CSV table of N, CA and C in Angstrom, one decimal:
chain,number,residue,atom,x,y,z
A,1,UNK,N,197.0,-140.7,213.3
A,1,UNK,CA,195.8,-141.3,213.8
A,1,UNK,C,194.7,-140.2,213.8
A,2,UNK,N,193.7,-140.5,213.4
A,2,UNK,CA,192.2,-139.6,213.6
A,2,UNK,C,191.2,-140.8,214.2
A,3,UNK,N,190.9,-139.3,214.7
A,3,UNK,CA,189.7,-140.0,215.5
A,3,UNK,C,188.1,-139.4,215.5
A,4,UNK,N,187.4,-139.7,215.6
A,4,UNK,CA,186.0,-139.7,215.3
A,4,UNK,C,185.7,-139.9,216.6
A,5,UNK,N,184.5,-139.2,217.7
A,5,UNK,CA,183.6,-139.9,218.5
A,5,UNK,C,182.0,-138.9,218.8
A,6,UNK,N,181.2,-139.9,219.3
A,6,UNK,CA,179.7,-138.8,219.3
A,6,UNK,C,179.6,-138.3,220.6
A,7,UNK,N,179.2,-136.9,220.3
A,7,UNK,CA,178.3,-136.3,221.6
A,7,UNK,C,178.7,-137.1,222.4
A,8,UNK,N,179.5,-136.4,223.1
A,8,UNK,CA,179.4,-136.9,224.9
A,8,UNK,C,180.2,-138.8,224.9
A,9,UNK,N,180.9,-138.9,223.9
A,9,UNK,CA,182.0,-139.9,224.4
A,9,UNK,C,183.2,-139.6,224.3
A,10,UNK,N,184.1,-139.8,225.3
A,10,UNK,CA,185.0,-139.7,225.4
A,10,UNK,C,186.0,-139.7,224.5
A,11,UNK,N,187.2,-138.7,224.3
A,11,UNK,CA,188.2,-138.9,223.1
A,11,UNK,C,189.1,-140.0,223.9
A,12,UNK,N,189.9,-140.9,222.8
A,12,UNK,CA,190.4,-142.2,223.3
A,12,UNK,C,192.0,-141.3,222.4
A,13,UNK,N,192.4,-140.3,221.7
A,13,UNK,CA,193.3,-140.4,220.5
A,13,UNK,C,194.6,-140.0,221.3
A,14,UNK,N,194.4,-139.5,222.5
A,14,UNK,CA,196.0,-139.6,223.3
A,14,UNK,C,196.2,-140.8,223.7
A,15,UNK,N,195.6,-141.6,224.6
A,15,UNK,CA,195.6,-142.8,224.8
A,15,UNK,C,196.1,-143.9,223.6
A,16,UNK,N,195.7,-143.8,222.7
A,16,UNK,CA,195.5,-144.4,221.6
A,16,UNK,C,197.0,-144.4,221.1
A,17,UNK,N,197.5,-143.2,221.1
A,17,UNK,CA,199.0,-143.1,220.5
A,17,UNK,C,200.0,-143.3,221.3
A,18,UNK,N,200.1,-144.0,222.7
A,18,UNK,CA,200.7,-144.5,224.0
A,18,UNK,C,200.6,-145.9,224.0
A,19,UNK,N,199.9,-146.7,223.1
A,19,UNK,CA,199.5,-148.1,223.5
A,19,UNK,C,200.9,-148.6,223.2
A,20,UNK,N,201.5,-149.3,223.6
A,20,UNK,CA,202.7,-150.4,223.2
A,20,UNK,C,201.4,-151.5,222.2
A,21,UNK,N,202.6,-151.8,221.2
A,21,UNK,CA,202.5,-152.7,220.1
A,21,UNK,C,202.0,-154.4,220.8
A,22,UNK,N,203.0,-154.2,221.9
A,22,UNK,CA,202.3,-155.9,222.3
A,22,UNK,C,201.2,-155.7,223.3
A,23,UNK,N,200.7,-154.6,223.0
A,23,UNK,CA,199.4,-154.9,223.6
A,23,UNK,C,197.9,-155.8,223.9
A,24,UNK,N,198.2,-156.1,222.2
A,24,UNK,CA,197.0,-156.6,221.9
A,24,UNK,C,197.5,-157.6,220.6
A,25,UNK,N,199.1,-159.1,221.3
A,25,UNK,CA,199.2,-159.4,220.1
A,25,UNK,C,198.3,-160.5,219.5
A,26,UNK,N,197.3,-161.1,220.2
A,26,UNK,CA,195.9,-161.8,219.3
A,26,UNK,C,195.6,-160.9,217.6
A,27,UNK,N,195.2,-159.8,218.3
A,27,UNK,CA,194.7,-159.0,217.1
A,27,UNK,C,196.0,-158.5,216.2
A,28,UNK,N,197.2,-158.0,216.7
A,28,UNK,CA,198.0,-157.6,215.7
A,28,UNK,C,198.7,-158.6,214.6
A,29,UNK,N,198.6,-160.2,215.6
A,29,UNK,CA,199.1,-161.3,214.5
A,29,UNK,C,198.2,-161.4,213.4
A,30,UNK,N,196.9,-160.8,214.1
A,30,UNK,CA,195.4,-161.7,212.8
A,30,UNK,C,195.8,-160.3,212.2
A,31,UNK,N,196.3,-159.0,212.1
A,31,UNK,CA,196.2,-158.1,211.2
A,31,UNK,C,197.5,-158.2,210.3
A,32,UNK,N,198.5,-159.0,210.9
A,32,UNK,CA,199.3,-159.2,209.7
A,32,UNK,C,199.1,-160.2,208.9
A,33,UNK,N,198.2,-161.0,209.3
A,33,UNK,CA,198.0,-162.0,208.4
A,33,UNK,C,196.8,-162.0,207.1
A,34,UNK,N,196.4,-160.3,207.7
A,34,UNK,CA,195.5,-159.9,206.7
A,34,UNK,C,194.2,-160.5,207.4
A,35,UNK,N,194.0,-160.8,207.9
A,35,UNK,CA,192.7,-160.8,208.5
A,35,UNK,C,191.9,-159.9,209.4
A,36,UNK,N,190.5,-159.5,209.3
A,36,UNK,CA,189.8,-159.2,209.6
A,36,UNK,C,189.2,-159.0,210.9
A,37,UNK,N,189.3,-158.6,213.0
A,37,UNK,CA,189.2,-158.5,213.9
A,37,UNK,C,187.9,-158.2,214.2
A,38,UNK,N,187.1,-158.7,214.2
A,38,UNK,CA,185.7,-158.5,214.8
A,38,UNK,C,184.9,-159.0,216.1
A,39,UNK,N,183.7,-158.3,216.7
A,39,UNK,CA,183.7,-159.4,217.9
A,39,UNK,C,182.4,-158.3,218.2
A,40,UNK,N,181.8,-158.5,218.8
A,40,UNK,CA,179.8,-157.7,219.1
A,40,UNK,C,180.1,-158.2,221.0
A,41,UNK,N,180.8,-159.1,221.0
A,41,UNK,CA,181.1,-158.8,222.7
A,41,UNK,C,182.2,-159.4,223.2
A,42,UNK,N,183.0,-159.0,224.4
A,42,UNK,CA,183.9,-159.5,224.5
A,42,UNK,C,184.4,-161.3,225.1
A,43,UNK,N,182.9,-161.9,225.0
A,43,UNK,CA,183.0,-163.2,225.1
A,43,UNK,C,183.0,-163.7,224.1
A,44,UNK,N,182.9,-163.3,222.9
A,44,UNK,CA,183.1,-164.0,221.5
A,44,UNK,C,184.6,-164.2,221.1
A,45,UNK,N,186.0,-163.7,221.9
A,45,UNK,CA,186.9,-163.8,221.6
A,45,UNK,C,187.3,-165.1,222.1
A,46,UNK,N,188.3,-165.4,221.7
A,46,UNK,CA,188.6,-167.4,221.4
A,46,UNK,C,190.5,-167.0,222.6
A,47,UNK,N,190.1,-168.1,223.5
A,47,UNK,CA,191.3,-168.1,224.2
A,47,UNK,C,192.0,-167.6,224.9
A,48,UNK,N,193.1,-167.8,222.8
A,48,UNK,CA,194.0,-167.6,222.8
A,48,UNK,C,194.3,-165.9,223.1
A,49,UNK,N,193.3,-164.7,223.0
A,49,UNK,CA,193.0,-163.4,223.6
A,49,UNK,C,193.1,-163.0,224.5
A,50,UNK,N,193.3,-163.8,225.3
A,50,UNK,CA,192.8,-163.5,226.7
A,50,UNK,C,193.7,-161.7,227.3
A,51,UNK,N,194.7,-161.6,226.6
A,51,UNK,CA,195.6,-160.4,227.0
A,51,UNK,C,194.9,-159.4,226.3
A,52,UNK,N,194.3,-159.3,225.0
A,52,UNK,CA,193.7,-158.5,223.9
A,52,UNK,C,192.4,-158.6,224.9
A,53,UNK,N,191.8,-158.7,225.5
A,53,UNK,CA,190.5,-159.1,226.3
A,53,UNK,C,190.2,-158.3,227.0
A,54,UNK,N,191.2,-158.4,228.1
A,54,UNK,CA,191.6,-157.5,229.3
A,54,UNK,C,191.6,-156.1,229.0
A,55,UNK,N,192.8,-156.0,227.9
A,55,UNK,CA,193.2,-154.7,227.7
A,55,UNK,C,191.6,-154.2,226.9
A,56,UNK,N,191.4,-154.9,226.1
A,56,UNK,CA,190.0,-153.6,225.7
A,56,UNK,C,188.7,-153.7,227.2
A,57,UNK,N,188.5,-154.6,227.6
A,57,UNK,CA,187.8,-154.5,229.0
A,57,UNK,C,188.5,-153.2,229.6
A,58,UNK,N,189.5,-153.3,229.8
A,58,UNK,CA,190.0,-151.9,230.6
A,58,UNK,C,189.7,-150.5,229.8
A,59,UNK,N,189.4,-150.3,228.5
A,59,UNK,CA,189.3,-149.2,228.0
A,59,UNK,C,187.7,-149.0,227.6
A,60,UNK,N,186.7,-150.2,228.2
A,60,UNK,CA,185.2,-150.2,227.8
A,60,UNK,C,185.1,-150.6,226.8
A,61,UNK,N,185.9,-151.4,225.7
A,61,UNK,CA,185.7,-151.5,224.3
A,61,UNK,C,184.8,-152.9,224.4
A,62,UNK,N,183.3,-152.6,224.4
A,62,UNK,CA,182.1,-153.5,224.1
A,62,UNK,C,182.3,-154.4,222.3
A,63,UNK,N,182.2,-153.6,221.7
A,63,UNK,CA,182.4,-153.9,220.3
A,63,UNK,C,183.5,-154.0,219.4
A,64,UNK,N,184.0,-154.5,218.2
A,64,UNK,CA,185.0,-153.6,217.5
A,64,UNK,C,185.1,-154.3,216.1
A,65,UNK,N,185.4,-153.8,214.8
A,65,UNK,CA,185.8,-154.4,214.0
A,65,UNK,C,187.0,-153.6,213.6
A,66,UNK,N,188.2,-154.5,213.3
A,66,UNK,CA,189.5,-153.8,212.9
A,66,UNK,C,190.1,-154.9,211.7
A,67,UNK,N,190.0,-153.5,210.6
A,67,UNK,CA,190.2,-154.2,209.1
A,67,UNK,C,192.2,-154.0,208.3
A,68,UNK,N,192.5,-154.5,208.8
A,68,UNK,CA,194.3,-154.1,208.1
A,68,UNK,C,194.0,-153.7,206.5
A,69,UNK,N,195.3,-152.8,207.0
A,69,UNK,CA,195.2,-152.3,205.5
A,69,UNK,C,196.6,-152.8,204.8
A,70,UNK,N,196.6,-153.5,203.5
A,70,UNK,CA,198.0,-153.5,203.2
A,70,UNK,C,198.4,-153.4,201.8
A,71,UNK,N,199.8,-153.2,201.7
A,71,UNK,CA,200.4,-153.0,200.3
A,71,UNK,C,201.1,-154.0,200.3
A,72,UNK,N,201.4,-154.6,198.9
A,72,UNK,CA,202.0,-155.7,198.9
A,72,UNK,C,201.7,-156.4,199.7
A,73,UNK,N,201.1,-157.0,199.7
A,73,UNK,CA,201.0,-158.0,201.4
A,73,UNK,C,201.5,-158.0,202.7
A,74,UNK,N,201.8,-156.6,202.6
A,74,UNK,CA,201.9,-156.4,204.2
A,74,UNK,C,201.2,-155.5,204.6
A,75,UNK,N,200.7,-155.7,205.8
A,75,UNK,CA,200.1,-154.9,206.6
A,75,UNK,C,200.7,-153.5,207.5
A,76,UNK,N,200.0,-152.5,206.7
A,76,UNK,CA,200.8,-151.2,207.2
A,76,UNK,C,199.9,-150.3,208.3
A,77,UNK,N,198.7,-150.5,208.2
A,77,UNK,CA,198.0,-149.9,209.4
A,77,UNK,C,196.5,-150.5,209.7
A,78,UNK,N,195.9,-150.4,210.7
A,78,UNK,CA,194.7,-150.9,211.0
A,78,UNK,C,193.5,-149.8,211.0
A,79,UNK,N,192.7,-149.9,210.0
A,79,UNK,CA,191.6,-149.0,210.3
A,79,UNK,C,190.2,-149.7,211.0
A,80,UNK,N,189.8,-149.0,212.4
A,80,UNK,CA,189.3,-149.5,213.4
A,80,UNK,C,188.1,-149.2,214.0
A,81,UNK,N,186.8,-149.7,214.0
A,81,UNK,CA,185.9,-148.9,214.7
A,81,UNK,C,185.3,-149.8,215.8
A,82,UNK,N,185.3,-148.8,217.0
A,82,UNK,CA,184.8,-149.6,218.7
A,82,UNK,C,183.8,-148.7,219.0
């Protein structure tokens, strides 16, 4: 994992590598399905999120788009910007 953040925000990259996998399974199903995670506020998410919702509400995450990356059609990692 790398991480990137500006002047005076907070590093998330320990955090980051402690999350359990079912954290956020809205977004990790839409990333195996090859799809695309985006959202400009956390009321634009649909529902079925509601667990993926919370959890970035708890870590401040206002924004995010998260793009899978895959070989052969599977999805091997998510590259992510919040």
């Amino acid at each position: 994992i790398y991480e990137w953040a500006a002047p005076g925000i907070a590093s998330h990259i320990e955090k980051i590598n402690n999350i359990p996998y079912n954290s956020f399974p809205w977004a990790n199903e839409r990333a195996m399905q090859g799809d695309i995670v985006y959202f400009t506020s956390l009321a634009e998410l649909p529902e079925e999120a509601v667990i993926d919702r919370e959890n970035w509400r708890i870590d401040h995450i206002k924004s995010l788009i998260s793009i899978p990356l895959t070989y052969q059609g599977n999805c091997f990692a998510v590259l992510g910007f919040a």
